[in-house]
Amino acid sequence: MKKISIKVTVCLLATSFLFSSCFVGKYSLWNKYISWQNNMTNNKFVNAIAAFILVPIAGTISTLCDVLVLNSIEFWSGSNPIASNVGKTRQVMGEDGRSYAVTTLKDGYEVKAPTGEVTVFTHDAQSDTWFMEQNGEKKEMFRYNADGKTIKATINNQTRDLSLDESGLYQARMMANGGTFFAMN
């Protein structure tokens, strides 16, 4: 009898470590299902009746997928494959102490300054290039080189290959500041 209890205890302990992320995740699939179910018609009574029929089947499946797979992926990788940030806006504090509205786009970001000025940063996956568009003018900011260790950046009308390390960052700062670099506390 003691051997069975020890085996059961060991199995429960092992599974608790394996599924430790079950309660940490966003339950994205469940939340998307519930959002769809609540808005499937304009009549809340029809939605409630449909819930009695659908929740035992679809709700159980979506919850199990979230608990066993998606939340575990989110715990270990840091991102949920179902969750999407497209269209979401966050307030970000700039170095100047002002708050900027940053909206996630399908291929980049839109940044709205407190003054109302909008800057759009987009990524072209085909050429692996980032662009900046402001006041109707679109400029290439940088592109990843084929080696994956350097980028071709244009700063102050100077184009140069920069390494993706401290040396490249130093070179970029020197290009941006006209060759002078000041240390700050």
PDB file of N, CA, C and O in Angstrom, residues 11-75:
ATOM      1  N   CYS A  11       4.168  10.721  -9.226  1.00  0.00           N
ATOM      2  CA  CYS A  11       3.510  11.063 -10.498  1.00  0.00           C
ATOM      3  C   CYS A  11       2.827  12.430 -10.413  1.00  0.00           C
ATOM      4  O   CYS A  11       2.923  13.234 -11.339  1.00  0.00           O
ATOM      5  N   LEU A  12       2.129  12.703  -9.335  1.00  0.00           N
ATOM      6  CA  LEU A  12       1.465  13.989  -9.164  1.00  0.00           C
ATOM      7  C   LEU A  12       2.473  15.129  -9.108  1.00  0.00           C
ATOM      8  O   LEU A  12       2.267  16.190  -9.710  1.00  0.00           O
ATOM      9  N   LEU A  13       3.571  14.914  -8.408  1.00  0.00           N
ATOM     10  CA  LEU A  13       4.608  15.928  -8.318  1.00  0.00           C
ATOM     11  C   LEU A  13       5.240  16.189  -9.683  1.00  0.00           C
ATOM     12  O   LEU A  13       5.453  17.344 -10.075  1.00  0.00           O
ATOM     13  N   ALA A  14       5.508  15.122 -10.433  1.00  0.00           N
ATOM     14  CA  ALA A  14       6.105  15.260 -11.770  1.00  0.00           C
ATOM     15  C   ALA A  14       5.165  16.016 -12.709  1.00  0.00           C
ATOM     16  O   ALA A  14       5.596  16.906 -13.445  1.00  0.00           O
ATOM     17  N   THR A  15       3.887  15.673 -12.698  1.00  0.00           N
ATOM     18  CA  THR A  15       2.947  16.369 -13.588  1.00  0.00           C
ATOM     19  C   THR A  15       2.746  17.818 -13.157  1.00  0.00           C
ATOM     20  O   THR A  15       2.514  18.676 -14.000  1.00  0.00           O
ATOM     21  N   SER A  16       2.853  18.113 -11.877  1.00  0.00           N
ATOM     22  CA  SER A  16       2.713  19.506 -11.448  1.00  0.00           C
ATOM     23  C   SER A  16       3.856  20.349 -11.991  1.00  0.00           C
ATOM     24  O   SER A  16       3.676  21.515 -12.325  1.00  0.00           O
ATOM     25  N   PHE A  17       5.066  19.768 -12.105  1.00  0.00           N
ATOM     26  CA  PHE A  17       6.183  20.498 -12.713  1.00  0.00           C
ATOM     27  C   PHE A  17       5.996  20.639 -14.216  1.00  0.00           C
ATOM     28  O   PHE A  17       6.316  21.665 -14.796  1.00  0.00           O
ATOM     29  N   LEU A  18       5.471  19.605 -14.865  1.00  0.00           N
ATOM     30  CA  LEU A  18       5.275  19.658 -16.315  1.00  0.00           C
ATOM     31  C   LEU A  18       4.241  20.692 -16.715  1.00  0.00           C
ATOM     32  O   LEU A  18       4.377  21.387 -17.714  1.00  0.00           O
ATOM     33  N   PHE A  19       3.176  20.798 -15.941  1.00  0.00           N
ATOM     34  CA  PHE A  19       2.080  21.693 -16.294  1.00  0.00           C
ATOM     35  C   PHE A  19       2.014  22.906 -15.375  1.00  0.00           C
ATOM     36  O   PHE A  19       0.959  23.421 -15.084  1.00  0.00           O
ATOM     37  N   SER A  20       3.176  23.378 -14.950  1.00  0.00           N
ATOM     38  CA  SER A  20       3.214  24.507 -14.017  1.00  0.00           C
ATOM     39  C   SER A  20       2.710  25.806 -14.638  1.00  0.00           C
ATOM     40  O   SER A  20       2.359  26.731 -13.935  1.00  0.00           O
ATOM     41  N   SER A  21       2.680  25.885 -15.956  1.00  0.00           N
ATOM     42  CA  SER A  21       2.280  27.129 -16.607  1.00  0.00           C
ATOM     43  C   SER A  21       0.787  27.204 -16.890  1.00  0.00           C
ATOM     44  O   SER A  21       0.334  28.173 -17.463  1.00  0.00           O
ATOM     45  N   CYS A  22       0.036  26.238 -16.513  1.00  0.00           N
ATOM     46  CA  CYS A  22      -1.385  26.198 -16.864  1.00  0.00           C
ATOM     47  C   CYS A  22      -2.142  27.433 -16.392  1.00  0.00           C
ATOM     48  O   CYS A  22      -3.044  27.904 -17.055  1.00  0.00           O
ATOM     49  N   PHE A  23      -1.792  27.963 -15.248  1.00  0.00           N
ATOM     50  CA  PHE A  23      -2.543  29.082 -14.703  1.00  0.00           C
ATOM     51  C   PHE A  23      -1.877  30.420 -14.985  1.00  0.00           C
ATOM     52  O   PHE A  23      -2.356  31.440 -14.573  1.00  0.00           O
ATOM     53  N   VAL A  24      -0.752  30.402 -15.703  1.00  0.00           N
ATOM     54  CA  VAL A  24      -0.002  31.612 -15.966  1.00  0.00           C
ATOM     55  C   VAL A  24      -0.435  32.279 -17.266  1.00  0.00           C
ATOM     56  O   VAL A  24      -0.369  33.477 -17.400  1.00  0.00           O
ATOM     57  N   GLY A  25      -0.893  31.517 -18.228  1.00  0.00           N
ATOM     58  CA  GLY A  25      -1.152  32.023 -19.576  1.00  0.00           C
ATOM     59  C   GLY A  25      -2.355  32.928 -19.693  1.00  0.00           C
ATOM     60  O   GLY A  25      -3.085  33.179 -18.742  1.00  0.00           O
ATOM     61  N   LYS A  26      -2.557  33.412 -20.909  1.00  0.00           N
ATOM     62  CA  LYS A  26      -3.640  34.352 -21.195  1.00  0.00           C
ATOM     63  C   LYS A  26      -4.941  33.655 -21.572  1.00  0.00           C
ATOM     64  O   LYS A  26      -5.941  34.321 -21.731  1.00  0.00           O
ATOM     65  N   TYR A  27      -4.939  32.361 -21.769  1.00  0.00           N
ATOM     66  CA  TYR A  27      -6.130  31.628 -22.210  1.00  0.00           C
ATOM     67  C   TYR A  27      -6.702  32.283 -23.468  1.00  0.00           C
ATOM     68  O   TYR A  27      -7.887  32.585 -23.552  1.00  0.00           O
ATOM     69  N   SER A  28      -5.837  32.527 -24.448  1.00  0.00           N
ATOM     70  CA  SER A  28      -6.218  33.256 -25.659  1.00  0.00           C
ATOM     71  C   SER A  28      -7.312  32.558 -26.449  1.00  0.00           C
ATOM     72  O   SER A  28      -8.238  33.206 -26.925  1.00  0.00           O
ATOM     73  N   LEU A  29      -7.199  31.255 -26.636  1.00  0.00           N
ATOM     74  CA  LEU A  29      -8.206  30.538 -27.416  1.00  0.00           C
ATOM     75  C   LEU A  29      -9.566  30.604 -26.724  1.00  0.00           C
ATOM     76  O   LEU A  29     -10.584  30.863 -27.364  1.00  0.00           O
ATOM     77  N   TRP A  30      -9.599  30.373 -25.422  1.00  0.00           N
ATOM     78  CA  TRP A  30     -10.846  30.446 -24.651  1.00  0.00           C
ATOM     79  C   TRP A  30     -11.448  31.846 -24.754  1.00  0.00           C
ATOM     80  O   TRP A  30     -12.639  32.006 -25.002  1.00  0.00           O
ATOM     81  N   ASN A  31     -10.634  32.890 -24.579  1.00  0.00           N
ATOM     82  CA  ASN A  31     -11.138  34.260 -24.635  1.00  0.00           C
ATOM     83  C   ASN A  31     -11.653  34.616 -26.019  1.00  0.00           C
ATOM     84  O   ASN A  31     -12.669  35.307 -26.149  1.00  0.00           O
ATOM     85  N   LYS A  32     -10.987  34.145 -27.072  1.00  0.00           N
ATOM     86  CA  LYS A  32     -11.479  34.412 -28.432  1.00  0.00           C
ATOM     87  C   LYS A  32     -12.798  33.681 -28.676  1.00  0.00           C
ATOM     88  O   LYS A  32     -13.703  34.226 -29.295  1.00  0.00           O
ATOM     89  N   TYR A  33     -12.897  32.455 -28.183  1.00  0.00           N
ATOM     90  CA  TYR A  33     -14.145  31.707 -28.334  1.00  0.00           C
ATOM     91  C   TYR A  33     -15.286  32.426 -27.603  1.00  0.00           C
ATOM     92  O   TYR A  33     -16.370  32.618 -28.161  1.00  0.00           O
ATOM     93  N   ILE A  34     -15.062  32.843 -26.365  1.00  0.00           N
ATOM     94  CA  ILE A  34     -16.102  33.509 -25.573  1.00  0.00           C
ATOM     95  C   ILE A  34     -16.504  34.833 -26.231  1.00  0.00           C
ATOM     96  O   ILE A  34     -17.684  35.182 -26.295  1.00  0.00           O
ATOM     97  N   SER A  35     -15.526  35.581 -26.735  1.00  0.00           N
ATOM     98  CA  SER A  35     -15.834  36.837 -27.425  1.00  0.00           C
ATOM     99  C   SER A  35     -16.710  36.577 -28.649  1.00  0.00           C
ATOM    100  O   SER A  35     -17.697  37.292 -28.880  1.00  0.00           O
ATOM    101  N   TRP A  36     -16.353  35.552 -29.425  1.00  0.00           N
ATOM    102  CA  TRP A  36     -17.162  35.205 -30.592  1.00  0.00           C
ATOM    103  C   TRP A  36     -18.559  34.770 -30.173  1.00  0.00           C
ATOM    104  O   TRP A  36     -19.555  35.195 -30.750  1.00  0.00           O
ATOM    105  N   GLN A  37     -18.638  33.932 -29.161  1.00  0.00           N
ATOM    106  CA  GLN A  37     -19.926  33.390 -28.721  1.00  0.00           C
ATOM    107  C   GLN A  37     -20.830  34.502 -28.196  1.00  0.00           C
ATOM    108  O   GLN A  37     -22.027  34.512 -28.468  1.00  0.00           O
ATOM    109  N   ASN A  38     -20.285  35.471 -27.483  1.00  0.00           N
ATOM    110  CA  ASN A  38     -21.093  36.569 -26.940  1.00  0.00           C
ATOM    111  C   ASN A  38     -21.562  37.542 -28.012  1.00  0.00           C
ATOM    112  O   ASN A  38     -22.545  38.246 -27.818  1.00  0.00           O
ATOM    113  N   ASN A  39     -20.851  37.584 -29.139  1.00  0.00           N
ATOM    114  CA  ASN A  39     -21.199  38.537 -30.200  1.00  0.00           C
ATOM    115  C   ASN A  39     -21.676  37.861 -31.481  1.00  0.00           C
ATOM    116  O   ASN A  39     -21.695  38.490 -32.532  1.00  0.00           O
ATOM    117  N   MET A  40     -22.069  36.585 -31.392  1.00  0.00           N
ATOM    118  CA  MET A  40     -22.472  35.886 -32.611  1.00  0.00           C
ATOM    119  C   MET A  40     -23.777  36.413 -33.184  1.00  0.00           C
ATOM    120  O   MET A  40     -23.993  36.355 -34.386  1.00  0.00           O
ATOM    121  N   THR A  41     -24.659  36.955 -32.355  1.00  0.00           N
ATOM    122  CA  THR A  41     -25.875  37.620 -32.830  1.00  0.00           C
ATOM    123  C   THR A  41     -26.058  38.907 -32.036  1.00  0.00           C
ATOM    124  O   THR A  41     -25.365  39.135 -31.041  1.00  0.00           O
ATOM    125  N   ASN A  42     -27.014  39.711 -32.437  1.00  0.00           N
ATOM    126  CA  ASN A  42     -27.298  40.949 -31.705  1.00  0.00           C
ATOM    127  C   ASN A  42     -28.251  40.718 -30.533  1.00  0.00           C
ATOM    128  O   ASN A  42     -28.521  41.640 -29.783  1.00  0.00           O
ATOM    129  N   ASN A  43     -28.755  39.502 -30.386  1.00  0.00           N
ATOM    130  CA  ASN A  43     -29.721  39.181 -29.345  1.00  0.00           C
ATOM    131  C   ASN A  43     -29.018  38.415 -28.222  1.00  0.00           C
ATOM    132  O   ASN A  43     -28.538  37.295 -28.425  1.00  0.00           O
ATOM    133  N   LYS A  44     -28.973  39.000 -27.027  1.00  0.00           N
ATOM    134  CA  LYS A  44     -28.262  38.356 -25.919  1.00  0.00           C
ATOM    135  C   LYS A  44     -28.946  37.061 -25.473  1.00  0.00           C
ATOM    136  O   LYS A  44     -28.289  36.157 -24.964  1.00  0.00           O
ATOM    137  N   PHE A  45     -30.252  36.938 -25.683  1.00  0.00           N
ATOM    138  CA  PHE A  45     -30.956  35.727 -25.287  1.00  0.00           C
ATOM    139  C   PHE A  45     -30.603  34.555 -26.210  1.00  0.00           C
ATOM    140  O   PHE A  45     -30.419  33.432 -25.768  1.00  0.00           O
ATOM    141  N   VAL A  46     -30.491  34.834 -27.508  1.00  0.00           N
ATOM    142  CA  VAL A  46     -30.080  33.810 -28.467  1.00  0.00           C
ATOM    143  C   VAL A  46     -28.647  33.371 -28.162  1.00  0.00           C
ATOM    144  O   VAL A  46     -28.324  32.184 -28.188  1.00  0.00           O
ATOM    145  N   ASN A  47     -27.775  34.346 -27.848  1.00  0.00           N
ATOM    146  CA  ASN A  47     -26.393  34.024 -27.488  1.00  0.00           C
ATOM    147  C   ASN A  47     -26.343  33.130 -26.244  1.00  0.00           C
ATOM    148  O   ASN A  47     -25.535  32.199 -26.172  1.00  0.00           O
ATOM    149  N   ALA A  48     -27.198  33.411 -25.253  1.00  0.00           N
ATOM    150  CA  ALA A  48     -27.218  32.612 -24.025  1.00  0.00           C
ATOM    151  C   ALA A  48     -27.698  31.192 -24.302  1.00  0.00           C
ATOM    152  O   ALA A  48     -27.138  30.223 -23.776  1.00  0.00           O
ATOM    153  N   ILE A  49     -28.719  31.047 -25.138  1.00  0.00           N
ATOM    154  CA  ILE A  49     -29.218  29.713 -25.481  1.00  0.00           C
ATOM    155  C   ILE A  49     -28.150  28.932 -26.253  1.00  0.00           C
ATOM    156  O   ILE A  49     -27.906  27.756 -25.984  1.00  0.00           O
ATOM    157  N   ALA A  50     -27.470  29.614 -27.178  1.00  0.00           N
ATOM    158  CA  ALA A  50     -26.401  28.959 -27.935  1.00  0.00           C
ATOM    159  C   ALA A  50     -25.260  28.547 -27.010  1.00  0.00           C
ATOM    160  O   ALA A  50     -24.613  27.511 -27.223  1.00  0.00           O
ATOM    161  N   ALA A  51     -25.019  29.329 -25.972  1.00  0.00           N
ATOM    162  CA  ALA A  51     -23.950  28.997 -25.026  1.00  0.00           C
ATOM    163  C   ALA A  51     -24.232  27.678 -24.319  1.00  0.00           C
ATOM    164  O   ALA A  51     -23.315  26.881 -24.097  1.00  0.00           O
ATOM    165  N   PHE A  52     -25.498  27.426 -23.965  1.00  0.00           N
ATOM    166  CA  PHE A  52     -25.845  26.167 -23.312  1.00  0.00           C
ATOM    167  C   PHE A  52     -25.527  24.969 -24.201  1.00  0.00           C
ATOM    168  O   PHE A  52     -25.197  23.899 -23.721  1.00  0.00           O
ATOM    169  N   ILE A  53     -25.618  25.188 -25.507  1.00  0.00           N
ATOM    170  CA  ILE A  53     -25.351  24.096 -26.456  1.00  0.00           C
ATOM    171  C   ILE A  53     -23.859  23.990 -26.766  1.00  0.00           C
ATOM    172  O   ILE A  53     -23.297  22.898 -26.789  1.00  0.00           O
ATOM    173  N   LEU A  54     -23.196  25.133 -26.994  1.00  0.00           N
ATOM    174  CA  LEU A  54     -21.813  25.131 -27.472  1.00  0.00           C
ATOM    175  C   LEU A  54     -20.743  25.012 -26.389  1.00  0.00           C
ATOM    176  O   LEU A  54     -19.706  24.396 -26.614  1.00  0.00           O
ATOM    177  N   VAL A  55     -20.958  25.625 -25.227  1.00  0.00           N
ATOM    178  CA  VAL A  55     -19.908  25.658 -24.204  1.00  0.00           C
ATOM    179  C   VAL A  55     -19.442  24.269 -23.771  1.00  0.00           C
ATOM    180  O   VAL A  55     -18.238  24.052 -23.653  1.00  0.00           O
ATOM    181  N   PRO A  56     -20.333  23.307 -23.570  1.00  0.00           N
ATOM    182  CA  PRO A  56     -19.820  21.998 -23.151  1.00  0.00           C
ATOM    183  C   PRO A  56     -18.868  21.359 -24.177  1.00  0.00           C
ATOM    184  O   PRO A  56     -17.949  20.651 -23.793  1.00  0.00           O
ATOM    185  N   ILE A  57     -19.046  21.654 -25.443  1.00  0.00           N
ATOM    186  CA  ILE A  57     -18.194  21.043 -26.470  1.00  0.00           C
ATOM    187  C   ILE A  57     -17.020  21.969 -26.801  1.00  0.00           C
ATOM    188  O   ILE A  57     -15.862  21.648 -26.540  1.00  0.00           O
ATOM    189  N   ALA A  58     -17.326  23.128 -27.387  1.00  0.00           N
ATOM    190  CA  ALA A  58     -16.277  24.052 -27.840  1.00  0.00           C
ATOM    191  C   ALA A  58     -15.505  24.646 -26.660  1.00  0.00           C
ATOM    192  O   ALA A  58     -14.292  24.831 -26.745  1.00  0.00           O
ATOM    193  N   GLY A  59     -16.196  24.941 -25.587  1.00  0.00           N
ATOM    194  CA  GLY A  59     -15.530  25.495 -24.408  1.00  0.00           C
ATOM    195  C   GLY A  59     -14.533  24.525 -23.803  1.00  0.00           C
ATOM    196  O   GLY A  59     -13.429  24.897 -23.420  1.00  0.00           O
ATOM    197  N   THR A  60     -14.929  23.262 -23.716  1.00  0.00           N
ATOM    198  CA  THR A  60     -14.040  22.240 -23.169  1.00  0.00           C
ATOM    199  C   THR A  60     -12.818  22.052 -24.050  1.00  0.00           C
ATOM    200  O   THR A  60     -11.680  21.998 -23.558  1.00  0.00           O
ATOM    201  N   ILE A  61     -13.029  21.992 -25.347  1.00  0.00           N
ATOM    202  CA  ILE A  61     -11.903  21.806 -26.280  1.00  0.00           C
ATOM    203  C   ILE A  61     -10.952  23.004 -26.216  1.00  0.00           C
ATOM    204  O   ILE A  61      -9.728  22.829 -26.131  1.00  0.00           O
ATOM    205  N   SER A  62     -11.493  24.224 -26.251  1.00  0.00           N
ATOM    206  CA  SER A  62     -10.622  25.405 -26.224  1.00  0.00           C
ATOM    207  C   SER A  62      -9.880  25.515 -24.889  1.00  0.00           C
ATOM    208  O   SER A  62      -8.705  25.876 -24.860  1.00  0.00           O
ATOM    209  N   THR A  63     -10.529  25.178 -23.796  1.00  0.00           N
ATOM    210  CA  THR A  63      -9.869  25.225 -22.493  1.00  0.00           C
ATOM    211  C   THR A  63      -8.745  24.194 -22.416  1.00  0.00           C
ATOM    212  O   THR A  63      -7.647  24.493 -21.950  1.00  0.00           O
ATOM    213  N   LEU A  64      -9.018  22.975 -22.870  1.00  0.00           N
ATOM    214  CA  LEU A  64      -7.972  21.947 -22.852  1.00  0.00           C
ATOM    215  C   LEU A  64      -6.787  22.333 -23.727  1.00  0.00           C
ATOM    216  O   LEU A  64      -5.632  22.132 -23.338  1.00  0.00           O
ATOM    217  N   CYS A  65      -7.061  22.890 -24.909  1.00  0.00           N
ATOM    218  CA  CYS A  65      -5.967  23.343 -25.790  1.00  0.00           C
ATOM    219  C   CYS A  65      -5.147  24.430 -25.103  1.00  0.00           C
ATOM    220  O   CYS A  65      -3.912  24.411 -25.167  1.00  0.00           O
ATOM    221  N   ASP A  66      -5.835  25.368 -24.452  1.00  0.00           N
ATOM    222  CA  ASP A  66      -5.118  26.428 -23.736  1.00  0.00           C
ATOM    223  C   ASP A  66      -4.274  25.861 -22.605  1.00  0.00           C
ATOM    224  O   ASP A  66      -3.090  26.160 -22.499  1.00  0.00           O
ATOM    225  N   VAL A  67      -4.880  25.040 -21.753  1.00  0.00           N
ATOM    226  CA  VAL A  67      -4.187  24.534 -20.568  1.00  0.00           C
ATOM    227  C   VAL A  67      -3.029  23.617 -20.931  1.00  0.00           C
ATOM    228  O   VAL A  67      -1.922  23.770 -20.412  1.00  0.00           O
ATOM    229  N   LEU A  68      -3.264  22.686 -21.832  1.00  0.00           N
ATOM    230  CA  LEU A  68      -2.248  21.673 -22.111  1.00  0.00           C
ATOM    231  C   LEU A  68      -1.198  22.107 -23.135  1.00  0.00           C
ATOM    232  O   LEU A  68      -0.052  21.677 -23.051  1.00  0.00           O
ATOM    233  N   VAL A  69      -1.569  22.969 -24.083  1.00  0.00           N
ATOM    234  CA  VAL A  69      -0.631  23.287 -25.160  1.00  0.00           C
ATOM    235  C   VAL A  69      -0.254  24.770 -25.179  1.00  0.00           C
ATOM    236  O   VAL A  69       0.908  25.121 -24.985  1.00  0.00           O
ATOM    237  N   LEU A  70      -1.220  25.639 -25.431  1.00  0.00           N
ATOM    238  CA  LEU A  70      -0.922  27.043 -25.708  1.00  0.00           C
ATOM    239  C   LEU A  70      -0.311  27.782 -24.519  1.00  0.00           C
ATOM    240  O   LEU A  70       0.655  28.536 -24.688  1.00  0.00           O
ATOM    241  N   ASN A  71      -0.833  27.577 -23.316  1.00  0.00           N
ATOM    242  CA  ASN A  71      -0.260  28.249 -22.149  1.00  0.00           C
ATOM    243  C   ASN A  71       1.135  27.719 -21.843  1.00  0.00           C
ATOM    244  O   ASN A  71       1.992  28.468 -21.378  1.00  0.00           O
ATOM    245  N   SER A  72       1.374  26.439 -22.105  1.00  0.00           N
ATOM    246  CA  SER A  72       2.719  25.891 -21.901  1.00  0.00           C
ATOM    247  C   SER A  72       3.701  26.495 -22.900  1.00  0.00           C
ATOM    248  O   SER A  72       4.826  26.847 -22.538  1.00  0.00           O
ATOM    249  N   ILE A  73       3.269  26.632 -24.160  1.00  0.00           N
ATOM    250  CA  ILE A  73       4.122  27.284 -25.165  1.00  0.00           C
ATOM    251  C   ILE A  73       4.398  28.721 -24.746  1.00  0.00           C
ATOM    252  O   ILE A  73       5.534  29.196 -24.825  1.00  0.00           O
ATOM    253  N   GLU A  74       3.360  29.410 -24.268  1.00  0.00           N
ATOM    254  CA  GLU A  74       3.528  30.792 -23.838  1.00  0.00           C
ATOM    255  C   GLU A  74       4.487  30.890 -22.652  1.00  0.00           C
ATOM    256  O   GLU A  74       5.334  31.789 -22.598  1.00  0.00           O
ATOM    257  N   PHE A  75       4.384  29.956 -21.720  1.00  0.00           N
ATOM    258  CA  PHE A  75       5.263  29.974 -20.549  1.00  0.00           C
ATOM    259  C   PHE A  75       6.720  29.808 -20.951  1.00  0.00           C
ATOM    260  O   PHE A  75       7.592  30.536 -20.498  1.00  0.00           O
TER     261      PHE A  75
END
